Coordinates of C-alpha atoms and ligand atoms in Angstrom, one line a residue:
Chain Y
M19 CA 61.2 102.7 92.9
I20 CA 62.8 106.4 92.5
T21 CA 60.5 109.0 94.0
T22 CA 61.5 112.8 93.7
S23 CA 59.3 115.1 95.3
G24 CA 59.8 119.0 94.9
L25 CA 63.4 118.2 93.7
T26 CA 65.5 121.4 92.5
K27 CA 69.0 122.1 92.0
S28 CA 70.5 125.7 91.4
F29 CA 74.2 126.3 90.8
D30 CA 76.0 129.5 91.9
L31 CA 77.5 131.1 89.0
D32 CA 79.7 134.2 89.8
G33 CA 77.6 136.0 92.1
G34 CA 74.3 135.1 90.5
S35 CA 72.5 131.5 90.9
I36 CA 70.9 129.9 88.0
L37 CA 68.0 127.4 88.2
A38 CA 69.1 124.0 86.7
L39 CA 66.3 122.2 87.8
A40 CA 62.8 123.4 88.6
P41 CA 60.8 121.6 91.6
L42 CA 60.2 118.1 90.0
D43 CA 58.0 115.6 91.1
H44 CA 58.2 112.4 89.6
R45 CA 57.9 108.5 90.3
I46 CA 59.8 105.9 88.3
E47 CA 58.7 102.4 88.9
K48 CA 61.0 99.6 89.5
G49 CA 62.0 98.1 86.5
A50 CA 61.2 101.0 84.1
F51 CA 63.1 102.0 81.3
V52 CA 62.9 105.8 81.2
S53 CA 64.1 107.6 78.2
I54 CA 64.9 111.4 78.8
V55 CA 64.8 113.8 76.1
G56 CA 65.1 117.5 75.8
P57 CA 67.3 120.2 74.6
S58 CA 70.9 121.0 75.5
G59 CA 71.1 122.5 79.1
C60 CA 67.8 121.6 80.4
G61 CA 69.1 119.8 83.2
K62 CA 69.1 116.1 82.0
S63 CA 72.8 115.4 83.2
T64 CA 71.9 117.3 86.6
F65 CA 68.6 115.3 87.3
L66 CA 71.0 112.0 86.8
R67 CA 73.7 113.1 89.1
L68 CA 71.3 114.3 91.7
I69 CA 70.0 110.6 91.5
A70 CA 73.4 109.1 91.7
G71 CA 73.9 111.4 94.8
L72 CA 76.9 113.1 92.9
E73 CA 75.3 116.5 93.3
D74 CA 73.2 117.6 96.4
A75 CA 69.7 118.8 95.9
S76 CA 69.1 122.3 96.6
G77 CA 65.6 121.5 97.7
G78 CA 63.1 118.6 98.0
T79 CA 63.9 114.9 98.3
I80 CA 64.9 111.7 96.4
E81 CA 64.2 108.2 97.4
L82 CA 65.9 105.2 96.0
D83 CA 63.9 102.1 96.9
T84 CA 67.0 99.7 96.4
G85 CA 66.9 97.8 99.6
S86 CA 70.1 97.0 101.0
A87 CA 72.5 97.7 97.8
K88 CA 75.7 98.9 98.7
R89 CA 75.9 100.8 95.3
P90 CA 72.6 101.2 94.3
V91 CA 73.6 103.0 90.9
G92 CA 75.7 102.2 88.0
F93 CA 76.4 105.2 85.9
V94 CA 77.4 105.8 82.0
F95 CA 79.0 109.4 82.1
Q96 CA 78.6 111.5 79.0
D97 CA 82.2 111.2 78.4
A98 CA 83.6 107.7 79.3
V99 CA 85.7 108.5 82.4
L100 CA 88.0 105.6 82.0
L101 CA 90.9 105.3 84.4
P102 CA 93.6 106.3 81.5
W103 CA 96.3 104.0 83.5
K104 CA 94.3 100.9 83.4
T105 CA 93.7 98.5 80.3
V106 CA 89.8 97.9 79.3
R107 CA 89.8 94.9 81.2
D108 CA 91.0 96.4 84.6
N109 CA 88.6 99.3 83.8
I110 CA 85.7 97.1 83.7
R111 CA 86.9 95.0 86.7
F112 CA 87.5 98.2 88.7
P113 CA 84.2 98.3 90.8
L114 CA 84.4 94.4 91.0
D115 CA 87.9 94.8 92.6
T116 CA 87.1 97.6 95.1
A117 CA 84.2 95.7 96.1
G118 CA 86.4 92.9 96.9
V119 CA 84.9 90.3 94.2
R120 CA 86.9 87.2 94.0
R121 CA 89.2 87.3 91.2
D122 CA 87.9 84.4 89.2
E123 CA 84.5 85.3 89.5
G124 CA 85.7 88.8 88.4
N125 CA 87.4 87.4 85.4
R126 CA 84.3 85.6 84.6
I127 CA 82.0 88.5 84.6
V128 CA 84.4 90.6 82.8
S129 CA 85.0 88.5 80.0
E130 CA 81.3 88.2 79.5
L131 CA 80.9 92.2 79.5
I132 CA 83.6 92.6 76.8
E133 CA 81.9 90.0 74.6
L134 CA 78.4 91.6 75.1
V135 CA 79.9 95.3 74.1
G136 CA 82.1 93.9 71.4
L137 CA 85.5 94.8 72.6
S138 CA 86.9 91.4 72.3
G139 CA 90.6 91.8 71.1
F140 CA 90.8 95.0 72.9
E141 CA 91.0 93.5 76.7
D142 CA 94.7 94.5 77.3
A143 CA 94.4 98.2 75.3
L144 CA 94.8 101.5 77.2
P145 CA 91.9 104.0 77.1
K146 CA 94.2 106.1 74.7
Q147 CA 94.3 103.6 72.2
L148 CA 90.9 103.4 71.7
S149 CA 88.2 105.5 69.7
G150 CA 85.5 107.5 71.5
G151 CA 82.8 104.7 70.9
M152 CA 85.0 102.0 72.1
R153 CA 85.7 104.0 75.4
Q154 CA 82.1 104.6 75.7
R155 CA 81.5 100.8 75.4
A156 CA 84.0 100.0 77.9
A157 CA 82.3 102.6 80.3
I158 CA 78.8 100.9 79.6
A159 CA 80.4 97.4 80.4
R160 CA 82.0 98.9 83.7
A161 CA 78.9 100.2 84.8
L162 CA 77.1 97.0 84.4
S163 CA 79.8 95.0 86.1
D164 CA 79.0 95.1 89.8
D165 CA 75.2 94.6 88.4
P166 CA 73.6 97.8 90.0
P167 CA 69.7 97.6 90.3
I168 CA 69.7 101.2 89.1
L169 CA 71.5 102.1 85.8
L170 CA 71.9 105.9 84.7
M171 CA 73.2 106.4 81.2
D172 CA 74.1 110.1 80.0
E173 CA 74.2 109.9 76.0
P174 CA 75.9 106.5 76.3
F175 CA 75.7 106.0 72.4
S176 CA 76.5 109.8 71.4
A177 CA 80.2 108.7 70.2
V178 CA 78.8 105.4 68.4
D179 CA 78.5 104.9 64.9
L180 CA 74.8 103.9 63.7
L181 CA 75.1 100.3 63.2
T182 CA 76.8 99.7 66.6
R183 CA 74.4 102.0 68.2
E184 CA 71.4 100.1 67.0
T185 CA 73.1 96.7 68.3
L186 CA 74.2 98.3 71.7
N187 CA 70.1 99.4 71.7
D188 CA 69.4 96.0 71.3
E189 CA 71.5 94.5 73.8
L190 CA 70.7 97.1 76.2
L191 CA 66.8 96.1 75.8
R192 CA 67.9 92.7 76.4
I193 CA 69.9 93.3 79.6
W194 CA 67.0 95.2 80.8
Q195 CA 64.6 92.4 80.0
R196 CA 66.7 89.8 81.5
T197 CA 67.6 91.8 84.7
G198 CA 64.8 93.9 85.6
K199 CA 67.0 96.5 86.0
T200 CA 65.6 100.3 86.2
I201 CA 67.2 102.2 83.6
L202 CA 67.3 106.1 82.9
L203 CA 69.0 106.8 79.7
V204 CA 69.6 110.5 78.4
T205 CA 69.5 110.7 74.7
H206 CA 69.2 113.5 72.1
S207 CA 68.0 111.2 69.3
V208 CA 63.7 111.0 69.5
E209 CA 63.8 107.8 67.8
E210 CA 66.2 106.3 70.2
A211 CA 64.1 107.4 73.1
A212 CA 60.7 105.9 71.6
Y213 CA 62.4 102.7 70.5
L214 CA 64.2 101.9 74.0
G215 CA 61.9 103.3 76.4
S216 CA 58.9 102.2 78.5
E217 CA 58.6 105.7 79.3
V218 CA 59.8 108.9 78.1
M219 CA 60.3 112.1 79.9
V220 CA 60.4 115.5 77.9
M221 CA 62.4 118.4 79.5
S222 CA 62.3 121.9 78.7
P223 CA 65.0 124.6 79.7
R224 CA 65.3 127.8 81.2
P225 CA 64.5 126.7 84.2
G226 CA 64.9 122.9 83.6
R227 CA 61.8 121.1 84.4
L228 CA 59.7 118.0 83.4
K229 CA 57.3 119.2 80.5
K230 CA 55.5 116.0 79.8
T231 CA 55.7 112.0 80.1
Y232 CA 54.6 109.5 77.6
T233 CA 54.1 105.9 78.8
V234 CA 54.9 103.7 75.8
D235 CA 53.2 100.5 75.3
L236 CA 55.1 99.4 72.1
P237 CA 55.2 95.4 72.4
H238 CA 58.2 93.6 73.7
P239 CA 60.6 92.2 72.5
R240 CA 61.4 95.3 70.6
G241 CA 63.1 94.8 67.1
E242 CA 62.9 95.6 63.5
A243 CA 58.9 95.2 63.3
T244 CA 59.0 97.9 66.1
K245 CA 60.4 100.7 63.8
L246 CA 57.6 99.7 61.4
D247 CA 55.0 100.3 63.9
P248 CA 52.8 103.1 63.2
A249 CA 52.3 103.7 67.1
Y250 CA 55.9 104.2 67.2
H251 CA 56.0 106.7 64.4
Q252 CA 53.2 108.4 66.0
L253 CA 55.1 108.6 69.1
V254 CA 58.3 109.9 67.4
A255 CA 56.4 112.7 65.6
E256 CA 55.0 113.8 69.0
L257 CA 58.3 113.9 70.6
R258 CA 59.6 115.7 67.6
Q259 CA 57.1 118.1 68.0
D260 CA 57.5 118.7 71.8
M261 CA 61.0 119.0 71.3
R262 CA 60.7 121.8 68.8
E263 CA 58.3 123.5 71.0
T264 CA 60.9 123.8 73.7
E265 CA 63.5 125.4 71.7
Chain C
M24 CA 113.0 101.4 69.3
M25 CA 115.2 104.3 68.2
S26 CA 113.9 106.5 71.0
R27 CA 115.0 104.3 73.7
F28 CA 118.7 104.3 72.8
R29 CA 119.0 108.1 71.9
P30 CA 119.8 109.2 75.6
V31 CA 122.4 106.4 76.1
F32 CA 123.8 107.8 72.5
E33 CA 123.8 111.3 73.4
Y34 CA 125.3 110.6 77.0
G35 CA 127.8 108.6 75.1
V36 CA 128.9 111.3 72.5
A37 CA 129.1 114.3 75.1
L38 CA 131.2 111.9 77.8
A39 CA 133.3 110.9 74.5
L40 CA 134.1 114.5 73.8
L41 CA 135.0 115.3 77.0
T42 CA 137.2 112.7 77.3
V43 CA 139.1 113.4 74.4
A44 CA 139.2 117.4 75.1
W45 CA 140.4 116.0 78.8
W46 CA 143.4 113.7 77.0
Y47 CA 144.5 116.7 74.8
A48 CA 144.5 119.0 77.8
S49 CA 146.6 116.9 80.2
G50 CA 148.4 115.3 77.3
P51 CA 149.7 117.3 74.0
M52 CA 148.7 120.7 76.1
G53 CA 151.0 120.1 78.5
I54 CA 149.0 121.0 81.7
P55 CA 150.9 119.8 84.8
K56 CA 149.8 116.7 86.5
Y57 CA 148.8 118.1 89.7
L58 CA 146.4 120.5 88.3
L59 CA 145.1 118.0 85.6
P60 CA 146.0 114.4 85.8
S61 CA 145.4 112.2 82.4
P62 CA 142.1 110.1 81.9
Q63 CA 144.5 107.1 81.8
S64 CA 146.0 107.8 85.3
T65 CA 142.6 108.8 87.0
V66 CA 141.0 105.7 85.6
S67 CA 143.8 103.5 86.8
T68 CA 143.4 105.0 90.2
L69 CA 139.8 104.3 90.2
W70 CA 140.4 101.1 88.9
D71 CA 143.0 100.2 91.6
S72 CA 141.0 101.7 94.6
L73 CA 138.0 99.6 93.1
V74 CA 139.9 96.3 92.8
S75 CA 141.5 96.9 96.4
G76 CA 137.7 97.4 97.8
E77 CA 139.0 100.6 99.3
L78 CA 136.1 102.6 97.6
W79 CA 133.1 100.3 97.7
P80 CA 132.4 101.6 101.3
H81 CA 132.4 105.2 100.3
L82 CA 130.4 104.7 96.9
W83 CA 127.8 102.5 99.2
F84 CA 127.6 105.3 102.0
T85 CA 127.0 108.1 99.3
V86 CA 124.4 105.8 97.2
R87 CA 122.7 104.7 100.6
N88 CA 122.3 108.1 101.7
I89 CA 121.1 109.6 98.5
L90 CA 118.4 106.5 98.4
L91 CA 117.4 107.1 101.9
G92 CA 117.1 110.8 101.6
L93 CA 114.8 110.3 98.3
G94 CA 113.0 107.8 100.1
I95 CA 112.3 109.9 103.1
G96 CA 111.9 113.0 101.0
S97 CA 109.4 111.9 98.5
V98 CA 107.2 110.1 100.9
A99 CA 107.2 113.4 103.1
G100 CA 106.7 115.5 100.2
I101 CA 103.6 113.5 98.7
A102 CA 102.1 113.1 102.4
V103 CA 102.2 116.7 102.6
A104 CA 100.9 117.7 99.2
Y105 CA 98.0 115.5 99.4
L106 CA 97.3 116.9 102.9
L107 CA 97.3 120.4 101.4
Y108 CA 95.2 119.3 98.6
K109 CA 92.7 117.7 100.9
M110 CA 92.4 120.8 103.0
P111 CA 92.5 123.7 100.8
R112 CA 91.9 126.0 104.2
L113 CA 95.1 124.7 105.5
S114 CA 97.0 125.5 102.1
T115 CA 95.7 129.0 102.0
F116 CA 97.8 129.4 105.1
L117 CA 100.5 127.6 104.3
D118 CA 101.1 128.3 100.6
G119 CA 103.3 131.6 101.7
P120 CA 105.6 129.8 104.0
L121 CA 106.1 127.1 101.6
V122 CA 107.3 129.3 99.1
V123 CA 109.9 130.9 101.4
F124 CA 111.3 127.8 102.5
Q125 CA 111.1 126.1 99.0
T126 CA 113.3 129.2 97.5
A127 CA 115.5 129.3 100.7
P128 CA 119.1 128.2 100.1
K129 CA 119.2 124.8 101.8
I130 CA 122.8 124.2 100.9
A131 CA 123.5 127.5 102.6
L132 CA 121.7 126.0 105.6
A133 CA 123.7 122.8 105.7
P134 CA 126.3 124.0 108.4
L135 CA 123.5 124.8 110.3
F136 CA 122.0 121.2 110.1
V137 CA 125.7 120.1 111.5
V138 CA 124.9 122.5 114.3
W139 CA 121.7 121.1 115.1
F140 CA 122.1 117.3 114.3
G141 CA 125.7 116.7 114.9
L142 CA 128.4 115.4 112.6
G143 CA 126.8 111.7 112.0
L144 CA 124.3 110.7 109.8
T145 CA 121.5 112.8 110.7
A146 CA 122.6 116.1 109.6
K147 CA 123.4 114.4 106.4
I148 CA 119.9 112.8 105.7
V149 CA 118.2 116.0 107.1
L150 CA 120.2 118.0 104.1
I151 CA 119.0 115.5 101.5
V152 CA 115.4 115.2 102.7
S153 CA 115.1 119.0 102.8
L154 CA 116.5 119.1 99.3
V155 CA 114.2 116.3 98.0
F156 CA 111.2 117.4 99.9
F157 CA 110.3 120.8 98.4
P158 CA 110.4 119.6 94.6
V159 CA 108.4 116.6 95.4
L160 CA 105.8 118.7 97.3
M161 CA 105.4 121.0 94.4
G162 CA 105.1 118.6 91.7
A163 CA 103.0 116.3 93.7
L164 CA 100.5 119.4 94.8
A165 CA 100.4 120.3 90.9
G166 CA 99.6 116.7 90.2
F167 CA 97.0 116.3 92.5
R168 CA 95.2 119.7 91.8
S169 CA 95.1 118.6 88.3
I170 CA 92.9 115.4 88.9
D171 CA 90.0 115.3 86.6
S172 CA 87.2 115.8 89.0
R173 CA 85.0 113.2 87.1
M174 CA 87.3 110.6 88.4
H175 CA 86.1 111.7 91.7
D176 CA 82.5 111.2 90.6
L177 CA 83.4 107.7 89.7
A178 CA 85.1 107.1 93.4
K179 CA 81.8 108.6 95.0
L180 CA 79.9 106.4 93.1
L181 CA 81.6 103.3 93.9
K182 CA 81.8 104.4 97.6
L183 CA 85.4 104.3 97.7
N184 CA 87.2 104.8 101.4
P185 CA 90.0 107.4 101.4
F186 CA 92.4 104.8 101.4
S187 CA 91.4 103.4 98.1
L188 CA 90.5 106.7 97.1
F189 CA 94.5 107.5 97.7
W190 CA 96.2 104.5 96.4
R191 CA 93.8 103.6 93.4
I192 CA 93.0 106.9 91.9
D193 CA 94.5 110.3 93.5
L194 CA 98.1 108.7 93.9
M195 CA 98.0 107.4 90.2
A196 CA 96.5 110.3 88.5
A197 CA 99.0 112.5 90.3
L198 CA 102.2 110.4 89.2
P199 CA 103.0 112.5 86.5
G200 CA 103.6 115.4 88.4
I201 CA 105.3 113.6 91.3
F202 CA 107.9 112.3 88.9
V203 CA 108.5 115.9 87.6
G204 CA 109.3 116.8 91.3
L205 CA 111.1 113.5 91.8
K206 CA 113.7 114.1 88.9
I207 CA 114.5 117.5 90.1
G208 CA 114.8 116.1 93.7
A209 CA 117.2 113.4 92.5
V210 CA 119.7 115.8 91.3
Q211 CA 119.4 117.7 94.4
A212 CA 120.0 114.7 96.5
L213 CA 123.2 113.8 94.8
V214 CA 124.6 117.7 95.2
G215 CA 123.1 117.4 98.8
A216 CA 124.7 114.0 99.6
I217 CA 128.3 114.9 98.5
L218 CA 127.8 118.4 99.7
A219 CA 127.4 116.9 103.6
E220 CA 130.3 114.5 103.3
W221 CA 132.3 117.6 102.4
I222 CA 131.3 119.3 105.6
S223 CA 131.6 116.3 108.1
G224 CA 132.5 112.7 108.6
S225 CA 135.1 110.4 106.7
D226 CA 133.1 108.4 104.5
G227 CA 131.6 109.0 101.1
L228 CA 132.6 110.2 97.5
G229 CA 132.5 113.7 98.9
Y230 CA 134.8 112.9 101.7
L231 CA 137.1 111.3 99.2
M232 CA 137.3 114.3 97.1
T233 CA 138.2 116.8 100.3
F234 CA 140.9 113.9 101.5
A235 CA 142.2 113.7 97.9
S236 CA 142.5 117.6 97.3
A237 CA 144.0 118.0 100.9
T238 CA 146.7 115.4 100.3
Y239 CA 147.3 116.5 96.6
K240 CA 146.3 113.3 95.4
T241 CA 144.7 114.8 92.1
P242 CA 143.9 111.7 90.1
L243 CA 141.6 110.5 93.3
L244 CA 140.0 113.6 93.5
F245 CA 139.3 113.1 89.5
G246 CA 138.4 109.7 90.2
A247 CA 135.7 110.5 92.9
V248 CA 134.3 113.4 90.3
L249 CA 133.9 110.9 87.7
L250 CA 132.5 108.5 89.7
T251 CA 130.0 110.8 91.0
S252 CA 129.1 112.0 87.7
L253 CA 128.5 108.4 86.6
L254 CA 126.2 108.0 90.0
G255 CA 124.1 110.9 88.7
I256 CA 123.8 109.6 85.1
A257 CA 122.8 106.0 87.0
L258 CA 120.5 107.8 89.0
H259 CA 118.6 109.8 86.4
G260 CA 118.6 106.7 84.0
L261 CA 117.1 104.5 87.1
L262 CA 114.5 107.1 87.5
G263 CA 113.8 107.3 83.4
V264 CA 113.2 103.6 83.5
I265 CA 110.8 103.5 86.5
E266 CA 108.8 106.5 85.0
G267 CA 108.5 104.7 81.6
R268 CA 107.2 101.8 83.6
L269 CA 104.7 103.5 85.7
L270 CA 103.6 106.3 83.0
S271 CA 103.7 104.4 80.0
W272 CA 100.0 105.4 79.7
K273 CA 100.5 109.0 79.9
V274 CA 103.2 109.0 77.1
Q275 CA 102.0 108.9 73.6
D276 CA 102.9 105.6 71.3
G277 CA 105.8 106.4 69.0
R278 CA 103.5 105.9 66.1
Ligands
LIG320 N1 78.7 122.4 87.8 C1 77.9 123.4 87.3 N2 78.2 124.7 87.5 C2 77.4 125.7 87.2 N3 76.3 125.5 86.4 C3 76.0 124.1 86.0 C4 77.0 123.1 86.5 N4 76.5 121.9 85.8 C5 75.3 122.2 84.9 N5 75.1 123.6 85.2 C6 74.2 124.3 84.7 O1 72.6 123.6 84.9 C7 72.0 123.5 83.6 C8 72.0 122.2 83.5 O2 73.0 121.3 82.7 P1 73.2 120.1 82.4 O3 74.5 119.6 82.0 O4 72.0 119.3 83.5 O5 72.3 119.9 81.2 P2 71.9 118.9 80.0 O6 70.5 118.8 79.7 O7 72.6 117.6 80.3 O8 72.8 119.5 78.5 P3 73.3 118.5 77.6 O9 72.3 118.0 76.7 O10 74.0 119.4 76.8 O11 74.3 117.5 78.2 C9 72.8 124.2 82.6 O12 72.3 125.8 82.1 C10 74.2 124.3 83.2 O13 74.8 125.6 82.7
LIG321 MG1 74.6 116.5 79.7

C-alpha cells in the first residue's frame, strides 16, 4: 500500500545540509495501523510529510497504492492548524466544502464527527475559544471528514488529557477496524504505540533512520484486557529499551 | 458592551468641546462674521441647503467618488500585492520602485493628473485611486507575507486550486493586514476627493468650499467643512463596523 525505497530527505541549513532521513526502505500493508516512535528530531514528522507529498524527497521513491482517490491522505498536524476564521463546524466541513460535497450530506457527516470526537456544544466556537486538546480533536475530525484511505497523524494526542486520550485511542481503533484505513501515527508514548499499532516502527536520530520494526499480534478488539496482557508489557518494555538505546 | 460605545462617546466629547470653543470665539469673543461665522448660522445654512436639495448632488458626488476610488484602489492594491507575493522574483525588482512611488507626494501630482486625464471625472478618480492603492498594497503585502505556511500545507493536502486557495485561505488570512491599509487609504481617499474638486469641476463638497470662499459665503464654507468632517467620521465608522464583522475571529474577546 505504502512502499518506500531508498527514500531520503536532507534539508539545507545555512550553507550546510542535514540528513533528516537516511535511505529508508519499507512497506506498509493496506489496512495496517503503524505506530512510529523515536526521539525528538529523528525525522518522524519528515517521514509523514514525505508520504503526504508536503515535502519533496531528496532521493528514492514513495508509492501510494490508493487507486483513484483524489485526496489519498488525511493529515493531523502536530499543531492543529485550524483556520482561525472558521467555526469548529466549518473547519471540519472544509475538506467537504472544497470537494463539492452536498450541503445536507456534509452536515450529516460533520455532526457525526463532532459527536465522535466529543466536541458537541462547541460546533459554533472559533478555534481561539478552544483549548489545545479541543483544537486537536477538531483537527482529527477534519482529517476524517472526507474519508481518506490513508490517515497520517503526527502526535495527535499530545495536548489531550489522559482520560480523553484513552477514549480517543479506543475511538481511533474502532474507526480503523470499521473502515480498514491505513493509519500511521507518531507518538512519544511507547504504551500508546503498543496499544494501538499492528506494527511499531522505531526510529533513531542523526541521521534519522528506521532502527527496527515490530509486528504486534495482540488480539483485537483491544481494550482494558490488552493493558493487562503480559505480551503487551513485554512489547512496551522492549520499546522502552530501544528508545533508551537511541538516545 | 462599553467598548462598543466608547469611540462614539469620545467623538461626541471632542465634537462638543470644539463646538463650545467655536461658539465662544464667534460670539462672546467677537471675531467678525466674515472670518468666523457662528455655529448657529453655519448649521442653519447647512440645514437650508439640505432642505432645498441643492447640497445633495454635491454630497453624493463626493461620496460616490470616494467609494469608487476606494473600491478600484483596494482591488488593484490587493491584486498587485498578491502578484508580488506569488512571484518573489518580481518583487525583488519592483520593491524599490514601489517604495519610490509610495513615498512620492501624489497630492503634488494632482495638477499633472488634470493635464493627463482632463478636467472630468477620470482625473479625480485616478488621484483617489493612486492615494488608496499604495497603503492597501503595503498592508495586503504584509498580510500575505505573514500567512502561516502550515495553512498552505493544508491547502496542498486538500489539493485546492489556485482560485480556492486565494478566496478560501490567502485572502482571509491577509484580511487583518488589508484592513490596516484600507483604513489609511480611506482617509487619503477623502483628502484626494476634496482636493480633486478644488482643482477642477463644479460638483462636490470640495467645489462647494472653493465656491463659498470665492463668493465670501463663509457660513457655507464652514458648512461644507463640517460636512466633510462628518463624512470622514462616517467612513471611519463604516470601516470599523465591517472590520468588526470580518475580523471578529482575530480580536480577543473582551473577557
Ligand atoms: N523545514 C526544515 N528545514 C530544516 N531542517 C528541518 C526542517 N524540518 C525538519 N528539519 C530537520 O530534520 C530533522 C527531523 O525533523 P522532524 O521534524 O522530522 O523530527 P521529529 O522526529 O518529528 O521530531 P519531534 O518529535 O520533535 O517532532 C531535525 O533535525 C530537523 O532539524
Ligand atoms: Mg515532529
